[in-house]
PDB file of C-alpha atoms in Angstrom:
ATOM      1  CA  ALA A   1      14.297  -9.993  -6.959  1.00  0.00           C
ATOM      2  CA  THR A   2      12.279  -7.688  -4.749  1.00  0.00           C
ATOM      3  CA  HIS A   3      10.681  -9.376  -1.777  1.00  0.00           C
ATOM      4  CA  VAL A   4       8.838  -8.505   1.411  1.00  0.00           C
ATOM      5  CA  ASP A   5       9.759  -9.745   4.877  1.00  0.00           C
ATOM      6  CA  ALA A   6       6.784  -9.952   7.204  1.00  0.00           C
ATOM      7  CA  PRO A   7       7.292  -9.916  11.002  1.00  0.00           C
ATOM      8  CA  ASN A   8       6.861 -13.713  11.096  1.00  0.00           C
ATOM      9  CA  HIS A   9      10.133 -13.972   9.145  1.00  0.00           C
ATOM     10  CA  PHE A  10      11.984 -13.832  12.471  1.00  0.00           C
ATOM     11  CA  ILE A  11       9.335 -13.582  15.197  1.00  0.00           C
ATOM     12  CA  ASP A  12       7.017 -16.564  15.629  1.00  0.00           C
ATOM     13  CA  GLY A  13       3.368 -15.812  16.183  1.00  0.00           C
ATOM     14  CA  THR A  14       3.449 -12.410  14.483  1.00  0.00           C
ATOM     15  CA  ARG A  15       1.915 -11.220  11.196  1.00  0.00           C
ATOM     16  CA  LYS A  16       2.405 -13.246   8.058  1.00  0.00           C
ATOM     17  CA  VAL A  17       2.545 -11.841   4.527  1.00  0.00           C
ATOM     18  CA  HIS A  18      -1.151 -12.344   3.816  1.00  0.00           C
ATOM     19  CA  GLU A  19      -1.978 -10.429   7.023  1.00  0.00           C
ATOM     20  CA  LEU A  20      -0.014  -7.272   6.175  1.00  0.00           C
ATOM     21  CA  GLU A  21      -2.000  -4.047   5.860  1.00  0.00           C
ATOM     22  CA  LEU A  22      -1.953  -2.629   2.348  1.00  0.00           C
ATOM     23  CA  GLU A  23      -1.654   0.893   3.770  1.00  0.00           C
ATOM     24  CA  LYS A  24       1.855  -0.018   4.958  1.00  0.00           C
ATOM     25  CA  LEU A  25       2.783  -1.102   1.435  1.00  0.00           C
ATOM     26  CA  ILE A  26       1.245   1.806  -0.489  1.00  0.00           C
ATOM     27  CA  GLY A  27       1.871   5.497   0.105  1.00  0.00           C
ATOM     28  CA  ASP A  28       4.413   8.280   0.433  1.00  0.00           C
ATOM     29  CA  CYS A  29       8.008   7.116   0.372  1.00  0.00           C
ATOM     30  CA  LYS A  30      11.412   8.768   0.652  1.00  0.00           C
ATOM     31  CA  VAL A  31      14.399   7.451  -1.312  1.00  0.00           C
ATOM     32  CA  VAL A  32      17.729   8.263   0.316  1.00  0.00           C
ATOM     33  CA  GLU A  33      20.861   7.896  -1.808  1.00  0.00           C
ATOM     34  CA  LEU A  34      24.083   7.242   0.062  1.00  0.00           C
ATOM     35  CA  ASP A  35      27.685   7.806  -0.947  1.00  0.00           C
ATOM     36  CA  LYS A  36      29.386   4.855  -2.664  1.00  0.00           C
ATOM     37  CA  ASN A  37      31.842   4.567   0.249  1.00  0.00           C
ATOM     38  CA  VAL A  38      29.152   3.762   2.814  1.00  0.00           C
ATOM     39  CA  MET A  39      29.393   0.095   3.798  1.00  0.00           C
ATOM     40  CA  ALA A  40      26.978   0.253   6.740  1.00  0.00           C
ATOM     41  CA  ILE A  41      23.991   2.556   6.997  1.00  0.00           C
ATOM     42  CA  GLU A  42      24.373   4.235  10.376  1.00  0.00           C
ATOM     43  CA  SER A  43      22.213   6.668  12.330  1.00  0.00           C
ATOM     44  CA  GLU A  44      23.982   9.693  10.856  1.00  0.00           C
ATOM     45  CA  HIS A  45      22.887   8.641   7.345  1.00  0.00           C
ATOM     46  CA  LEU A  46      19.179   8.726   8.175  1.00  0.00           C
ATOM     47  CA  GLY A  47      18.513  12.449   8.196  1.00  0.00           C
ATOM     48  CA  ASN A  48      15.259  13.891   9.479  1.00  0.00           C
ATOM     49  CA  LEU A  49      12.619  11.174   9.763  1.00  0.00           C
ATOM     50  CA  GLU A  50       9.902  13.406  11.191  1.00  0.00           C
ATOM     51  CA  LYS A  51       7.412  13.121   8.293  1.00  0.00           C
ATOM     52  CA  VAL A  52       8.729   9.895   6.777  1.00  0.00           C
ATOM     53  CA  GLU A  53       6.507   6.799   6.762  1.00  0.00           C
ATOM     54  CA  ARG A  54       8.430   4.637   4.304  1.00  0.00           C
ATOM     55  CA  ILE A  55      12.125   4.844   3.439  1.00  0.00           C
ATOM     56  CA  LEU A  56      14.224   3.148   0.757  1.00  0.00           C
ATOM     57  CA  PHE A  57      18.006   3.214   0.673  1.00  0.00           C
ATOM     58  CA  LYS A  58      19.879   3.472  -2.620  1.00  0.00           C
ATOM     59  CA  THR A  59      23.479   2.457  -1.985  1.00  0.00           C
ATOM     60  CA  ARG A  60      26.485   1.143  -3.840  1.00  0.00           C
ATOM     61  CA  ASN A  61      24.513  -2.106  -3.986  1.00  0.00           C
ATOM     62  CA  SER A  62      22.506  -0.766  -6.926  1.00  0.00           C
ATOM     63  CA  GLU A  63      25.570  -1.181  -9.137  1.00  0.00           C
ATOM     64  CA  PHE A  64      25.621  -4.913  -8.358  1.00  0.00           C
ATOM     65  CA  TRP A  65      22.491  -5.341 -10.508  1.00  0.00           C
ATOM     66  CA  ASN A  66      24.623  -4.425 -13.561  1.00  0.00           C
ATOM     67  CA  GLU A  67      26.662  -7.619 -13.156  1.00  0.00           C
ATOM     68  CA  PRO A  68      24.318 -10.471 -12.220  1.00  0.00           C
ATOM     69  CA  GLU A  69      26.770 -12.980 -13.671  1.00  0.00           C
ATOM     70  CA  LYS A  70      29.020 -12.340 -10.644  1.00  0.00           C
ATOM     71  CA  GLY A  71      26.390 -13.953  -8.410  1.00  0.00           C
ATOM     72  CA  PHE A  72      25.693 -13.230  -4.765  1.00  0.00           C
ATOM     73  CA  ARG A  73      27.852 -10.544  -3.146  1.00  0.00           C
ATOM     74  CA  LYS A  74      28.871 -10.796   0.504  1.00  0.00           C
ATOM     75  CA  ASP A  75      30.248  -7.245   0.665  1.00  0.00           C
ATOM     76  CA  PHE A  76      26.902  -5.492   0.301  1.00  0.00           C
ATOM     77  CA  THR A  77      25.904  -2.349   2.171  1.00  0.00           C
ATOM     78  CA  TYR A  78      23.494  -3.096   5.023  1.00  0.00           C
ATOM     79  CA  ILE A  79      21.580  -1.314   7.793  1.00  0.00           C
ATOM     80  CA  SER A  80      23.389  -1.375  11.134  1.00  0.00           C
ATOM     81  CA  PRO A  81      21.491  -2.459  14.260  1.00  0.00           C
ATOM     82  CA  ALA A  82      21.924   1.062  15.692  1.00  0.00           C
ATOM     83  CA  ALA A  83      20.325   2.617  12.595  1.00  0.00           C
ATOM     84  CA  ALA A  84      17.556   0.003  12.740  1.00  0.00           C
ATOM     85  CA  ARG A  85      16.776   1.153  16.313  1.00  0.00           C
ATOM     86  CA  VAL A  86      16.484   4.769  15.125  1.00  0.00           C
ATOM     87  CA  LEU A  87      14.211   3.684  12.260  1.00  0.00           C
ATOM     88  CA  ALA A  88      12.081   1.599  14.632  1.00  0.00           C
ATOM     89  CA  ASP A  89      11.783   4.489  17.093  1.00  0.00           C
ATOM     90  CA  ALA A  90      10.585   6.721  14.228  1.00  0.00           C
ATOM     91  CA  ASN A  91       7.509   4.479  13.843  1.00  0.00           C
ATOM     92  CA  LEU A  92       8.016   3.909  10.141  1.00  0.00           C
ATOM     93  CA  LYS A  93       5.755   1.556   8.207  1.00  0.00           C
ATOM     94  CA  LEU A  94       8.352   0.169   5.781  1.00  0.00           C
ATOM     95  CA  VAL A  95      12.132   0.112   5.269  1.00  0.00           C
ATOM     96  CA  GLY A  96      13.763  -1.024   2.025  1.00  0.00           C
ATOM     97  CA  ILE A  97      17.217  -1.558   0.580  1.00  0.00           C
ATOM     98  CA  ASP A  98      18.725  -2.201  -2.834  1.00  0.00           C
ATOM     99  CA  TYR A  99      20.158  -5.635  -2.142  1.00  0.00           C
ATOM    100  CA  LEU A 100      19.038  -9.009  -0.872  1.00  0.00           C
ATOM    101  CA  SER A 101      19.207  -8.253   2.854  1.00  0.00           C
ATOM    102  CA  VAL A 102      19.077  -5.372   5.307  1.00  0.00           C
ATOM    103  CA  GLU A 103      21.348  -7.444   7.560  1.00  0.00           C
ATOM    104  CA  GLN A 104      25.145  -7.602   7.460  1.00  0.00           C
ATOM    105  CA  PHE A 105      26.351 -10.779   5.783  1.00  0.00           C
ATOM    106  CA  GLY A 106      27.205 -13.411   8.378  1.00  0.00           C
ATOM    107  CA  SER A 107      25.161 -11.859  11.177  1.00  0.00           C
ATOM    108  CA  GLU A 108      24.417 -14.370  13.893  1.00  0.00           C
ATOM    109  CA  ASP A 109      21.914 -12.379  15.963  1.00  0.00           C
ATOM    110  CA  PHE A 110      19.896 -10.780  13.099  1.00  0.00           C
ATOM    111  CA  ALA A 111      19.499  -7.635  15.219  1.00  0.00           C
ATOM    112  CA  THR A 112      18.546  -5.398  12.286  1.00  0.00           C
ATOM    113  CA  HIS A 113      15.724  -7.674  11.139  1.00  0.00           C
ATOM    114  CA  ILE A 114      14.420  -8.282  14.651  1.00  0.00           C
ATOM    115  CA  THR A 115      14.556  -4.612  15.657  1.00  0.00           C
ATOM    116  CA  LEU A 116      12.440  -3.595  12.651  1.00  0.00           C
ATOM    117  CA  LEU A 117      10.079  -6.561  12.649  1.00  0.00           C
ATOM    118  CA  GLU A 118       9.341  -6.293  16.394  1.00  0.00           C
ATOM    119  CA  LYS A 119       7.757  -2.922  15.591  1.00  0.00           C
ATOM    120  CA  GLU A 120       5.926  -4.511  12.633  1.00  0.00           C
ATOM    121  CA  ILE A 121       7.935  -2.449  10.178  1.00  0.00           C
ATOM    122  CA  ILE A 122       7.803  -4.241   6.844  1.00  0.00           C
ATOM    123  CA  ILE A 123      11.199  -4.928   5.272  1.00  0.00           C
ATOM    124  CA  LEU A 124      11.569  -4.642   1.516  1.00  0.00           C
ATOM    125  CA  GLU A 125      14.719  -6.172   0.028  1.00  0.00           C
ATOM    126  CA  GLY A 126      16.156  -6.702  -3.431  1.00  0.00           C
ATOM    127  CA  LEU A 127      15.071  -3.350  -4.862  1.00  0.00           C
ATOM    128  CA  ASP A 128      16.486  -2.307  -8.228  1.00  0.00           C
ATOM    129  CA  LEU A 129      17.016   1.423  -7.733  1.00  0.00           C
ATOM    130  CA  ARG A 130      19.539   1.985 -10.538  1.00  0.00           C
ATOM    131  CA  GLU A 131      17.267   4.412 -12.386  1.00  0.00           C
ATOM    132  CA  ILE A 132      15.826   6.097  -9.290  1.00  0.00           C
ATOM    133  CA  SER A 133      17.054   9.415  -7.890  1.00  0.00           C
ATOM    134  CA  ALA A 134      16.831  10.452  -4.267  1.00  0.00           C
ATOM    135  CA  GLY A 135      13.568  12.166  -3.442  1.00  0.00           C
ATOM    136  CA  ASP A 136       9.914  11.751  -2.617  1.00  0.00           C
ATOM    137  CA  TYR A 137       7.769   9.147  -4.357  1.00  0.00           C
ATOM    138  CA  GLU A 138       4.598   7.161  -4.068  1.00  0.00           C
ATOM    139  CA  LEU A 139       5.420   3.529  -3.311  1.00  0.00           C
ATOM    140  CA  ILE A 140       3.157   0.752  -4.527  1.00  0.00           C
ATOM    141  CA  CYS A 141       4.309  -2.641  -3.284  1.00  0.00           C
ATOM    142  CA  LEU A 142       2.157  -5.705  -3.769  1.00  0.00           C
ATOM    143  CA  PRO A 143       3.568  -8.978  -2.438  1.00  0.00           C
ATOM    144  CA  LEU A 144       2.143 -12.261  -3.599  1.00  0.00           C
ATOM    145  CA  LYS A 145      -0.587 -13.287  -1.204  1.00  0.00           C
ATOM    146  CA  ILE A 146       1.063 -16.483  -0.060  1.00  0.00           C
ATOM    147  CA  ILE A 147      -0.896 -18.241   2.639  1.00  0.00           C
ATOM    148  CA  SER A 148       1.294 -20.853   4.264  1.00  0.00           C
ATOM    149  CA  GLU A 149       2.325 -22.104   7.670  1.00  0.00           C
ATOM    150  CA  THR A 150       5.346 -19.823   7.822  1.00  0.00           C
ATOM    151  CA  GLY A 151       4.139 -16.964   5.598  1.00  0.00           C
ATOM    152  CA  ASP A 152       7.282 -15.050   6.422  1.00  0.00           C
ATOM    153  CA  GLY A 153       7.995 -13.478   3.052  1.00  0.00           C
ATOM    154  CA  ALA A 154       6.953 -13.189  -0.562  1.00  0.00           C
ATOM    155  CA  PRO A 155       8.129 -11.809  -3.905  1.00  0.00           C
ATOM    156  CA  ALA A 156       6.611  -8.421  -4.688  1.00  0.00           C
ATOM    157  CA  ARG A 157       5.955  -6.187  -7.653  1.00  0.00           C
ATOM    158  CA  THR A 158       7.133  -2.788  -6.479  1.00  0.00           C
ATOM    159  CA  ILE A 159       6.953   0.532  -8.277  1.00  0.00           C
ATOM    160  CA  LEU A 160       7.785   4.112  -7.433  1.00  0.00           C
ATOM    161  CA  ARG A 161       5.879   7.026  -8.923  1.00  0.00           C
ATOM    162  CA  LYS A 162       7.429  10.467  -8.701  1.00  0.00           C
ATOM    163  CA  GLU A 163       5.343  12.841  -6.641  1.00  0.00           C
ATOM    164  CA  VAL A 164       4.441  16.066  -8.423  1.00  0.00           C
TER     165      VAL A 164
END
């Protein structure tokens, strides 16, 4: 299900879930829908990020939610480290994807996570975007306020409201 990764997920001594600013989790959001053939989100898929504060990626992963009985998929679309650098340089507040990780399955260096979290960009994973079209929305994401020693992530209730 949908969950939030706080910077402390990979970087010790940084913000935990209960320390995240609500203004990063609530506000204008752009949903970008990618072609079903895209296996890795690269820089060329990002478009103009000039006025974007929060971005969610709808990929071929959304179809996986139609067949939960097949279990965890290793062939999911992910955000490449190069694209993560572009997103981090754009000073976004939040980046989300429609599967359980922004990172390529089997990654050993976790470059995508670290690149985003170093800039305190909140990562939102496990989004169900099957019924969502590309476009501009208001994002409301409220993670459980889990106060623990690690505090690196939490499940979240996340909704998108179409901007009018």
